[in-house]
XYZ file of N, CA, C and O in Angstrom:
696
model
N 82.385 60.530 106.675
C 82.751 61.212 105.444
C 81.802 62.397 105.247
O 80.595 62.230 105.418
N 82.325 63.647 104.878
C 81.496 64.898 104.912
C 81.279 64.695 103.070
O 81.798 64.028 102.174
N 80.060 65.837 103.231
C 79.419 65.732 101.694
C 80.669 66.257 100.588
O 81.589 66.875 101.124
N 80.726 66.123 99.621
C 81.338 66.256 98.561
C 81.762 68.110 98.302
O 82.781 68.752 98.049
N 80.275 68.414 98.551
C 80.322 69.948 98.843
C 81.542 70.930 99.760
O 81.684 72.153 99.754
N 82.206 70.027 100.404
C 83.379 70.426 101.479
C 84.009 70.379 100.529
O 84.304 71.415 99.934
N 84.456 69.006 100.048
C 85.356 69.029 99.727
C 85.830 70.094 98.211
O 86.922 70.498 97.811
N 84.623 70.235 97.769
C 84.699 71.201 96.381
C 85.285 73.108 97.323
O 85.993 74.035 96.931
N 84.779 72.943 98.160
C 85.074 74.371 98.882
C 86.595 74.150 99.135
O 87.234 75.165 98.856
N 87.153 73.394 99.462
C 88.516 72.748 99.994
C 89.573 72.963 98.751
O 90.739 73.352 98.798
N 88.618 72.504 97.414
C 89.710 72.957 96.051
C 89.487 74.405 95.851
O 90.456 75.064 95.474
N 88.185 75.089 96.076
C 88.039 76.597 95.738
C 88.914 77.469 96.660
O 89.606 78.348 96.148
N 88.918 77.311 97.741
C 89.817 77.634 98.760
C 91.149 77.831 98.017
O 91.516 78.897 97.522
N 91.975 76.414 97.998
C 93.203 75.838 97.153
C 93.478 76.982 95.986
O 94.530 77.622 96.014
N 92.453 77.214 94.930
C 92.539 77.709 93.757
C 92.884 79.254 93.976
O 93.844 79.913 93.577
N 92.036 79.524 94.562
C 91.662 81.346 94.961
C 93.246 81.537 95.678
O 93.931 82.182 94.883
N 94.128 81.137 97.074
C 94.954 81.044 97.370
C 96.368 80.953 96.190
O 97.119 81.841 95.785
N 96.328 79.986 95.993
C 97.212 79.367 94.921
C 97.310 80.847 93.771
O 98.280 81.513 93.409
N 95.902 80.938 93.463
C 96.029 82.241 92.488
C 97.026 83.962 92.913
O 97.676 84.791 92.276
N 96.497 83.691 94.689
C 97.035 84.878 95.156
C 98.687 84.911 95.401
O 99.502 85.828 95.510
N 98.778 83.375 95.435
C 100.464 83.081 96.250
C 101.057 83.443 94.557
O 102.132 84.043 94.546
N 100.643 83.230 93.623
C 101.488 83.032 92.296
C 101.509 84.588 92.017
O 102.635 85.021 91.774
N 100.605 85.402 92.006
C 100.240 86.792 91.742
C 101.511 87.191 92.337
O 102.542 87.581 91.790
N 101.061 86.907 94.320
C 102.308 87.691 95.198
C 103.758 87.262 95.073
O 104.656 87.994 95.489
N 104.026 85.972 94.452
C 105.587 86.019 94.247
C 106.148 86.715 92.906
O 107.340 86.582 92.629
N 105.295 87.450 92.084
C 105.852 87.999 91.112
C 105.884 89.697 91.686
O 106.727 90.593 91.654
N 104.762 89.592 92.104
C 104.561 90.972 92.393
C 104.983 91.826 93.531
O 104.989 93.056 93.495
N 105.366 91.032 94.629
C 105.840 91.119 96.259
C 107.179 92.080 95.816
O 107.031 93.288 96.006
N 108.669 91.555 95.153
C 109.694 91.904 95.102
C 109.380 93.033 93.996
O 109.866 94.067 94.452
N 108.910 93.244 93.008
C 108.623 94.806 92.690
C 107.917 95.596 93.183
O 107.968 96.789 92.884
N 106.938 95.007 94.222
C 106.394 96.302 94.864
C 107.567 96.731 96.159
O 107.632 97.892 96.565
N 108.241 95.888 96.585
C 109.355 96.628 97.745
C 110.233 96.907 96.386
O 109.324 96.593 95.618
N 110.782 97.086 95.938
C 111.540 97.686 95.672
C 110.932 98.895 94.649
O 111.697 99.569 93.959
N 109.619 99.066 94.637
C 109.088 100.484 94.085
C 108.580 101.322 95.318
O 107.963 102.373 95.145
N 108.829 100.878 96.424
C 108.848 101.492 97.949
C 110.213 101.463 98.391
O 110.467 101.475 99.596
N 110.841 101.437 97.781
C 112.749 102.089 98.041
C 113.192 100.678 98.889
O 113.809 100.873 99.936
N 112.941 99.413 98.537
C 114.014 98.437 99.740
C 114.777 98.031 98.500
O 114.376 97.815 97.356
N 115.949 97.986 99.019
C 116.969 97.585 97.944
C 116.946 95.958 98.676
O 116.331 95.422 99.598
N 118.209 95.467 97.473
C 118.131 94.121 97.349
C 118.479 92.903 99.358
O 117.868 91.903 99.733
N 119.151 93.341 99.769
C 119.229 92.746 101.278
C 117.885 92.922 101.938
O 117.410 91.992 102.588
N 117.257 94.053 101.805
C 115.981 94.230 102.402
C 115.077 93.502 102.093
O 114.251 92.884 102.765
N 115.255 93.592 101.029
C 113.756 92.464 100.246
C 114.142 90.864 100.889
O 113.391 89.966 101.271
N 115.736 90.951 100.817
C 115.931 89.747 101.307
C 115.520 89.274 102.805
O 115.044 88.170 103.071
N 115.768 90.221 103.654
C 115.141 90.248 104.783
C 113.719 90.086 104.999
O 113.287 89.671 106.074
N 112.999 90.383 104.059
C 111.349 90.272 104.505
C 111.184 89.205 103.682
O 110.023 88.833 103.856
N 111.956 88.199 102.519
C 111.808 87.532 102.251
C 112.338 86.091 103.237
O 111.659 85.098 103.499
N 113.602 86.353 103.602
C 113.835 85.243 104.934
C 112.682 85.249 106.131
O 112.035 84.214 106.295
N 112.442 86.302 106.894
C 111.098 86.523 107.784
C 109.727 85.760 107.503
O 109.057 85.084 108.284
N 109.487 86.085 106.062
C 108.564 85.336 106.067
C 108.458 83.768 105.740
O 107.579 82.926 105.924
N 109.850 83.746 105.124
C 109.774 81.954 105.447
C 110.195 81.513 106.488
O 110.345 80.293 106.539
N 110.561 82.392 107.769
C 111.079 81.654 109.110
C 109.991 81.651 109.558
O 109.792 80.539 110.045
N 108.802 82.547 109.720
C 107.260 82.616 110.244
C 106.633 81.784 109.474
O 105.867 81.155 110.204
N 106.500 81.306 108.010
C 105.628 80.450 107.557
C 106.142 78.981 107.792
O 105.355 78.190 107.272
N 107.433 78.221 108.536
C 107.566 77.445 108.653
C 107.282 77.137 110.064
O 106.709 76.108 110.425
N 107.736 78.136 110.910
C 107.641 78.326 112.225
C 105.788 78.096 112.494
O 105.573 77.079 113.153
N 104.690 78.759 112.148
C 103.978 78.441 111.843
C 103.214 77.282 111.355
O 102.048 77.053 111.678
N 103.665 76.827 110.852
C 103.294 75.474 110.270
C 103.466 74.486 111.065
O 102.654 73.567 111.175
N 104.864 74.604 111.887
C 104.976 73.589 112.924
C 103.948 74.173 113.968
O 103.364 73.201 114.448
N 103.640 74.933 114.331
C 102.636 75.356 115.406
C 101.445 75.463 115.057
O 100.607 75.783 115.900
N 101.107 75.236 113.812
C 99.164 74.349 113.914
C 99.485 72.759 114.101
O 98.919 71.972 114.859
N 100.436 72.542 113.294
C 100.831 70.814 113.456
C 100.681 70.496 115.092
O 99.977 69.685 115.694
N 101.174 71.003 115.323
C 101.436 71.020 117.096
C 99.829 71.286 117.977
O 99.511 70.793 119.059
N 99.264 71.926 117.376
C 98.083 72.167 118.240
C 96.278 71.514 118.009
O 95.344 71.269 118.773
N 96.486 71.446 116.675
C 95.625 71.118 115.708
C 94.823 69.942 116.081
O 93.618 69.804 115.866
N 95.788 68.923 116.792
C 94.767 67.840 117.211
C 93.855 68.199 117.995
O 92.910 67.410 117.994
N 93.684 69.547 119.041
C 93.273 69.506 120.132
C 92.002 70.817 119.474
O 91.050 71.243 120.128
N 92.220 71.061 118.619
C 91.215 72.150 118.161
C 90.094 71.637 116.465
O 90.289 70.836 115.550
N 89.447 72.200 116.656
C 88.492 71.867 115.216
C 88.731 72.600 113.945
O 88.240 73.661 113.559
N 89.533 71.861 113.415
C 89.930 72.015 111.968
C 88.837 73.378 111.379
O 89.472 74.423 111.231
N 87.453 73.479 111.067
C 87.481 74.421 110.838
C 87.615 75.441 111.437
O 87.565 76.391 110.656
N 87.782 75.772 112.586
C 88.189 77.080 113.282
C 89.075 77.279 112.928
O 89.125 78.164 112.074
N 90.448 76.549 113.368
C 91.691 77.018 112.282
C 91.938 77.552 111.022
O 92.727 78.364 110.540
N 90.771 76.658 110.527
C 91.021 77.577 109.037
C 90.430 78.637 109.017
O 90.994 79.572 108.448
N 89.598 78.774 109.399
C 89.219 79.944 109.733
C 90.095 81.359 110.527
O 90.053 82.561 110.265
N 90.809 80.638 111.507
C 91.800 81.587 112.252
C 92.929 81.835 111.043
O 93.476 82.928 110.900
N 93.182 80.790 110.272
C 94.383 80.662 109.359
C 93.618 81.870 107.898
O 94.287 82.486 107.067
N 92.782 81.866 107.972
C 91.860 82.707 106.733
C 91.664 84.304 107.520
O 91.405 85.157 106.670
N 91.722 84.759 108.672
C 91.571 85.679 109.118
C 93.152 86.594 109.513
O 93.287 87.740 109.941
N 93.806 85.939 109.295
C 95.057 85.985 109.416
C 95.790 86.343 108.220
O 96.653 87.218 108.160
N 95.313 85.469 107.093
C 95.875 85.943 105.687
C 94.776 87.231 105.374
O 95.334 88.033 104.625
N 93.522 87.623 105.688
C 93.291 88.933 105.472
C 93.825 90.295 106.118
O 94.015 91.380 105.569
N 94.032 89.866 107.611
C 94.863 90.606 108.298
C 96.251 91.050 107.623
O 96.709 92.167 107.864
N 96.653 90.500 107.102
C 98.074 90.414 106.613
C 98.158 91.129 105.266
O 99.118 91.833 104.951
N 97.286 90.946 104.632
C 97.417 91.505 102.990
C 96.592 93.017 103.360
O 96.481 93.930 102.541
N 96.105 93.052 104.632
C 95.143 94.371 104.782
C 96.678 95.108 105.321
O 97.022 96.132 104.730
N 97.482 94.620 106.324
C 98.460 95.395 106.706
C 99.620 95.843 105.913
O 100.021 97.007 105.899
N 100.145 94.858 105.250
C 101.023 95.012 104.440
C 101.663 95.872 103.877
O 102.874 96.086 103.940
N 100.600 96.586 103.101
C 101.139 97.900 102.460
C 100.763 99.172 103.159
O 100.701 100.241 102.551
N 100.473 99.032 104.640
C 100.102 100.383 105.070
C 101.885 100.362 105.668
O 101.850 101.167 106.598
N 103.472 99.789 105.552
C 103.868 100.283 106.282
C 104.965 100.291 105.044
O 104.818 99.605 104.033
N 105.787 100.937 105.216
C 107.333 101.159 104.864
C 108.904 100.561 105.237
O 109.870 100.013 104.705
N 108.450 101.050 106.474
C 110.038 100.210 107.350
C 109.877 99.184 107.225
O 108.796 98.619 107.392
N 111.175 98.541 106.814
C 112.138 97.330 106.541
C 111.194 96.120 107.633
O 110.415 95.196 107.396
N 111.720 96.678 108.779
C 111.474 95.786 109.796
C 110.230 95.802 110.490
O 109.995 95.001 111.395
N 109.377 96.717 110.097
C 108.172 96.358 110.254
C 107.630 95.302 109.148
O 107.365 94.142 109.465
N 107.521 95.673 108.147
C 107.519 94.847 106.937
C 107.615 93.569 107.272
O 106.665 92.796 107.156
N 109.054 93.143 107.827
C 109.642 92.279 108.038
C 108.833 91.400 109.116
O 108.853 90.176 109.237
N 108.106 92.357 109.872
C 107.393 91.299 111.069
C 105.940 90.642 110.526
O 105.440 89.563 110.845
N 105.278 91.982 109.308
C 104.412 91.700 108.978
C 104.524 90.216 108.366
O 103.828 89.275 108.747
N 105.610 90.141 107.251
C 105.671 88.970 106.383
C 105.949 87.665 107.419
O 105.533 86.520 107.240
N 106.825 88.185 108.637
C 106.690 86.928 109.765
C 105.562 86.096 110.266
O 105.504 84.871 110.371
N 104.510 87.176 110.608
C 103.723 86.814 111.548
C 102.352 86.311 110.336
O 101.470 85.520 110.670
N 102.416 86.878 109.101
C 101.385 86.411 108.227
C 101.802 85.481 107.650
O 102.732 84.779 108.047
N 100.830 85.247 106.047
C 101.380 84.376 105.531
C 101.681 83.969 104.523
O 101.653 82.831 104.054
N 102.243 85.687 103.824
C 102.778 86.164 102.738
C 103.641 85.547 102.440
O 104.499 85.677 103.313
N 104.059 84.715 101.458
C 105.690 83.709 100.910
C 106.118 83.959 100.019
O 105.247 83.923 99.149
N 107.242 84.284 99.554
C 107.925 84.731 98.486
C 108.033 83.297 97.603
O 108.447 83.504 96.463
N 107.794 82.133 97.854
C 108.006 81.095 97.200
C 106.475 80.476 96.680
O 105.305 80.648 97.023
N 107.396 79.430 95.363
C 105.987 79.484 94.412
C 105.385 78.130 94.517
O 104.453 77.711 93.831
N 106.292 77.223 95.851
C 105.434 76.400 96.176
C 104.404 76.593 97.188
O 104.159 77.784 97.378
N 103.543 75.553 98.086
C 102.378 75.795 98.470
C 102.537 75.587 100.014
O 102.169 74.583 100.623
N 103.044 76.511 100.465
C 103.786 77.017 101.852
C 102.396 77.275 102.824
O 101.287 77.549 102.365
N 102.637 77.163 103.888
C 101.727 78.002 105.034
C 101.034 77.478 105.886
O 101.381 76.297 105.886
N 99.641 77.738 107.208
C 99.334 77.832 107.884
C 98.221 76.492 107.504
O 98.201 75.494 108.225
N 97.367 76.619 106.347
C 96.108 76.684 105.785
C 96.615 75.360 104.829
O 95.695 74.812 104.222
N 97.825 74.854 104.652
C 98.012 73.844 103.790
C 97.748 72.277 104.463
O 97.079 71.342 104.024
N 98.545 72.399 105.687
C 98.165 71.380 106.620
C 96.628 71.172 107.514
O 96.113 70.142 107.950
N 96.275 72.273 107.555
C 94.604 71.965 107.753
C 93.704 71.362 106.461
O 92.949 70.390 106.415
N 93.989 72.078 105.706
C 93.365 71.026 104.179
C 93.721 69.850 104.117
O 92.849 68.981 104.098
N 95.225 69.463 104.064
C 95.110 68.116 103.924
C 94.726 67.508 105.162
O 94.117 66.438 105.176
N 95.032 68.101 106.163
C 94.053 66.480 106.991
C 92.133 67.377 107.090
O 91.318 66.907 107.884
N 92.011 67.766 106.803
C 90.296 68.108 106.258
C 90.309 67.095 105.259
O 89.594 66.194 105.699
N 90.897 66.671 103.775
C 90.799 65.948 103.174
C 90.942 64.698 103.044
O 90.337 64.035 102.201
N 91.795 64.221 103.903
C 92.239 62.635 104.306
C 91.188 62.808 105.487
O 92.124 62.486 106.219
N 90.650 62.911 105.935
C 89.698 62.887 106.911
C 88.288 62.836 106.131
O 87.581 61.940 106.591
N 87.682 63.554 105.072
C 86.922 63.358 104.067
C 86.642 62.681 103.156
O 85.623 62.861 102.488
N 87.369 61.893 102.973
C 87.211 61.025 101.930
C 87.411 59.516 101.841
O 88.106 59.209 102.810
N 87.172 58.633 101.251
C 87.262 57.610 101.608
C 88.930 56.759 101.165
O 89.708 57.068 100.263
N 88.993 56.112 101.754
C 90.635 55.515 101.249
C 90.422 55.285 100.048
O 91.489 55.472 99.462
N 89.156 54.797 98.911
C 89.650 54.626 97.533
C 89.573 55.593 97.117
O 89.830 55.507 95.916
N 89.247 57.042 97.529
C 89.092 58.204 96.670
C 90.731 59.004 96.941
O 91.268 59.586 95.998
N 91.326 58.945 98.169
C 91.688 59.846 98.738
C 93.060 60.558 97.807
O 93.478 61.715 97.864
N 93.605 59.289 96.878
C 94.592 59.755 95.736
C 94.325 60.709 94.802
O 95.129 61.598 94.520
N 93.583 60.624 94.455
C 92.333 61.499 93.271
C 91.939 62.596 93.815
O 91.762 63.530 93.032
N 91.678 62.846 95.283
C 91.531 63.674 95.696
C 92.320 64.896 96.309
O 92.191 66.113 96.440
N 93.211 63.887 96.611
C 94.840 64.917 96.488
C 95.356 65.360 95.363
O 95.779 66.500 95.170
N 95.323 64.096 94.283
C 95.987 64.780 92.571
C 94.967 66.122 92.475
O 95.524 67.212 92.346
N 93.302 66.078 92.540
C 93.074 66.852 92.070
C 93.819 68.492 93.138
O 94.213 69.589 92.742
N 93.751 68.106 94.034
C 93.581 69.351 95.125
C 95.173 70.114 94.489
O 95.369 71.312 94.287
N 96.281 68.797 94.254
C 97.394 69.325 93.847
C 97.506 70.151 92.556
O 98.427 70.966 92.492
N 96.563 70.005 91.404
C 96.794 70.237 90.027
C 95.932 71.476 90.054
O 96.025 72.328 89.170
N 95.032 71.585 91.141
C 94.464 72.978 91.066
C 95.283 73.802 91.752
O 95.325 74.970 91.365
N 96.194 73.362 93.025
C 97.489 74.256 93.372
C 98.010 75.126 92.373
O 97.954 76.350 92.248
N 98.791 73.777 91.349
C 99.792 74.307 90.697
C 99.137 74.976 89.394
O 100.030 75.190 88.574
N 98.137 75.295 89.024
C 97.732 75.546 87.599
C 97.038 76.812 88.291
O 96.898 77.766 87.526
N 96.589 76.989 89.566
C 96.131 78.024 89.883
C 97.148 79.617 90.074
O 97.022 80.828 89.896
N 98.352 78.429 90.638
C 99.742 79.415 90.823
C 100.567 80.050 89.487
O 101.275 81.015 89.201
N 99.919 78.706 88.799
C 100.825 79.505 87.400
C 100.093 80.560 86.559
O 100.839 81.478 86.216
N 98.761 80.669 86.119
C 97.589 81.797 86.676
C 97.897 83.003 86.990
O 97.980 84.065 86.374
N 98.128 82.508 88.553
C 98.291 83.713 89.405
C 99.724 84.532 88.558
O 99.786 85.749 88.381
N 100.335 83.956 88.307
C 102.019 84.509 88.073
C 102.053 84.827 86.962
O 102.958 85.516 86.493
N 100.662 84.208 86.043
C 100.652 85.283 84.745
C 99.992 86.797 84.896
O 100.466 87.838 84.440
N 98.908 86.655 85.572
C 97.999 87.282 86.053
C 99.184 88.899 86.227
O 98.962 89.935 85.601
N 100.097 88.756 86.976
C 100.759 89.705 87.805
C 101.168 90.577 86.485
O 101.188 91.785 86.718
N 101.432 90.283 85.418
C 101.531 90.900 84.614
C 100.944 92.305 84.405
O 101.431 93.420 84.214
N 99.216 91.607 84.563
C 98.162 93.033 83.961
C 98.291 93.987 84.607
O 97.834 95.005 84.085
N 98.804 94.115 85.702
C 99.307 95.507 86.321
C 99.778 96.382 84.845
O 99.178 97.189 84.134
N 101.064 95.815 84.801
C 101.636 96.389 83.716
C 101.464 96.737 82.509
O 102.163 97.538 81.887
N 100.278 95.999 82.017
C 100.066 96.056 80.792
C 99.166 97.111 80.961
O 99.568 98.198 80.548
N 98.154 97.076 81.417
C 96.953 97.912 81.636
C 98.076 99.207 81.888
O 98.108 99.994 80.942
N 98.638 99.401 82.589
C 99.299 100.549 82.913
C 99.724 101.158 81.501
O 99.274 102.271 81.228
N 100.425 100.616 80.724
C 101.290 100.812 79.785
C 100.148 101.339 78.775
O 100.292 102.418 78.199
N 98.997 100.526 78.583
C 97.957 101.063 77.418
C 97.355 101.861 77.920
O 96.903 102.622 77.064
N 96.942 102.268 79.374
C 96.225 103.855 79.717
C 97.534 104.890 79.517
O 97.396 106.113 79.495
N 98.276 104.497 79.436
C 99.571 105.554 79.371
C 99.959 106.111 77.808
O 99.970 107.256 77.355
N 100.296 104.689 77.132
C 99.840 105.453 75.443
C 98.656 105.736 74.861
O 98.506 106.138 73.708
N 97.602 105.473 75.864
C 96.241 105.781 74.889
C 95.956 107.081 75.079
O 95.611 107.842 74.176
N 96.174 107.580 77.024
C 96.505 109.169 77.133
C 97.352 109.840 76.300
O 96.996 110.876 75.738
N 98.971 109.121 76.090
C 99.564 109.971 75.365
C 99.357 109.999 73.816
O 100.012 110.844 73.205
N 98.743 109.394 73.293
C 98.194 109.554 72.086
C 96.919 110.715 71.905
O 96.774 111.485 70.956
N 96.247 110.611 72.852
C 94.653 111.865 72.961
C 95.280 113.424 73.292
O 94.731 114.502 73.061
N 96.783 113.143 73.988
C 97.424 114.367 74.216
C 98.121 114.598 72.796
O 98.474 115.770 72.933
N 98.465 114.288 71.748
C 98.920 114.173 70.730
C 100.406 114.134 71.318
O 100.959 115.233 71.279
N 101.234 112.992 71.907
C 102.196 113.029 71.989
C 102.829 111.813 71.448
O 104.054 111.692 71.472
């Protein structure tokens, strides 16, 4: 059993994620379509990336026994920076489309991806059988409270936008 300290990194991980996945499903489909993809397109980089985040998922499942959990996450954490670093440097549909494939950007507001199945067996591997329920409720309730967060969060774009916009147009006397 690893120190307790993992496992608190294991929910911070969870939280910080969770925060970003809730942010990006509000915010993903208005930013393509404030970069000109109309509605099939979005749909397209939205199917892509759930055929790559499932496709994916079966392929750490698949390999994972034979490698050390934290490297993966680690490969799985270098991968989601890769991905949010590329993202918006491109335009085309179908580049887009490979990006959201091959990363592990999800249009959905459950807890999809690469990095989900390495946590839980990091955590059932950590803990002891009388903890290990408690330790999932918690890991789960910081998921979902982190995602809902995140999906308020996506808002302040807008708002902030909206009050530098009348506070300028008010100093302009308009």
């Amino acid at each position: 059993m690893t120190a307790p300290s993992n496992i608190l990194l294991l929910y911070c991980a969870r939280g910080a994620r969770g925060f970003g996945d809730g942010f990006a499903t509000i915010v993903l489909p208005a930013y393509l379509t404030l970069i000109g993809f109309d509605s099939i397109e979005i749909g397209i980089v939205a199917t892509a990336s759930l055929l790559g985040t499932a496709l994916s998922t079966l392929a750490v499942g698949t390999i994972a026994p034979r490698y050390d959990l934290r490297t993966l996450m680690l490969g799985g954490a270098g991968l989601m920076m890769a991905t949010g670093l590329a993202f918006p440097n491109f335009n085309d549909v179908m580049l887009v489309a490979v990006v959201a494939f091959v990363g592990t950007i999800n249009p959905s507001t459950g807890d999809l991806g690469i990095l989900v199945p390495l946590e839980h067996a990091m955590l059932a591997r950590d803990v002891s059988d009388q903890q290990r329920t408690r330790t999932f409720a918690r890991y789960s309730l910081i998921g979902a409270l982190s995602m809902a967060v995140g999906a308020l969060a996506a808002a302040v774009p807008e708002l902030l936008g909206s009050e530098s916009c009348s506070t300028s147009m008010q100093r302009l006397g308009c």
